[in-house]
Amino acid sequence: MASSRVEGSVSSGLASTGTIALMTASPPWQLVVPVKGGPAAKTRLHPPAGVDRAELALALATDCLTACVAGMPHGRVHVVTADARVAQLATTLGARVVADPGGGLDAAVLAGRDAALAADPGAAVAVLLGDLPSLRAEELRAALQAASAHPRAVVPDADGTGTVLLTAGPGAVMTPAFGQGSAARHEAGGHTRLELDLPRLRRDVDDDAALRAARALGVGAATEAVLSGRGYAAAMQASVHTFDEEDGSGSALLDDGREVTFSGEVFAASALRHLRPGQRVSIDLAGAAGPVSRLWIVGIGDDQTIG
């Protein structure tokens, strides 16, 4: 079955001024992210001396999943894995964990798809690879917005041969065919090929050349820390509970139910212009019980604001 191709930018999802619109793609999306993890992950990578490959693979997943959670409504990211560390990471970030049934990537995708549809039978489902360390939340949202115009869609990787994002709208059947040359198979299977100008979303990391290209784009904090030999401690995730428009102070709920506060000074240093209740944020705490000492949203650079 032949499918059409859509090329060009997605400027409607990324404002040229650097201001990122907090938009929700229509229809509502459930996002599935398969992550292998463990010693068998990323066997084609040859990290620098002193860098453990399994730790690097976990860092790649950390940066990707952190951007995914920041870009999606709470509870709509499903991480499919059989690795205990990846499962703990997903839980810490606020994603749902789906057990990998074994049998390869396609089987993992189908398990995630089924879990996503069980959570919301009327949702559109997107599958995103978990090795996109340069991903930013706004590029994910822009890709989903573009995909929402098609019953089924595929976004190829930077080389144009693999698949980084596969989508199926409500009622559409997703039949994954991942592996070498998957973009052509997905297109032949009825997915509209979207040649989007989203370099961070399209840069997956399978080998050394791809890792160098991703680092040139700018990778997330976890990947950069591991490659630099500094180690990495994942930021804590929380949901905004209250926000005072007048002085910028407010509070956030941790995933264990605890409430922590942040001052107007902390908010002013965040480069954010507004927060809404329920919005997912990353935080650092001054102590075990707070208050918040740093507040930010993953994927937003120092020169960007959100409103």
Coordinates of C-alpha atoms in Angstrom, one line a residue, residues 4 24 81 95 113 131 158 161 165 170 173 177 181 183 185 191 194 209 216 233 237 243 267 274 285 288 305:
S4 CA 2.3 10.0 0.7
T24 CA -1.6 19.8 23.4
T81 CA 11.6 -2.7 29.5
A95 CA 6.2 7.2 33.5
R113 CA 0.7 -0.3 22.5
D131 CA 17.9 6.4 22.4
A158 CA 18.4 11.4 10.3
T161 CA 16.2 4.7 6.6
L165 CA 8.6 7.8 15.6
P170 CA -7.7 6.4 17.1
V173 CA -4.0 -0.4 13.4
A177 CA 8.3 -3.5 11.5
G181 CA 15.3 -0.2 6.7
A183 CA 11.1 3.5 7.5
R185 CA 8.6 -0.9 5.5
H191 CA 2.2 5.2 7.3
L194 CA 7.0 12.8 7.6
A209 CA 29.2 8.2 14.4
A216 CA 27.3 18.0 18.2
A233 CA 22.3 12.0 39.5
Q237 CA 10.4 15.2 39.0
F243 CA 1.4 29.0 41.7
F267 CA 11.0 30.8 39.9
H274 CA 4.3 30.9 33.9
L285 CA 15.8 20.3 46.8
A288 CA 15.2 16.1 52.0
T305 CA 11.1 31.1 27.8

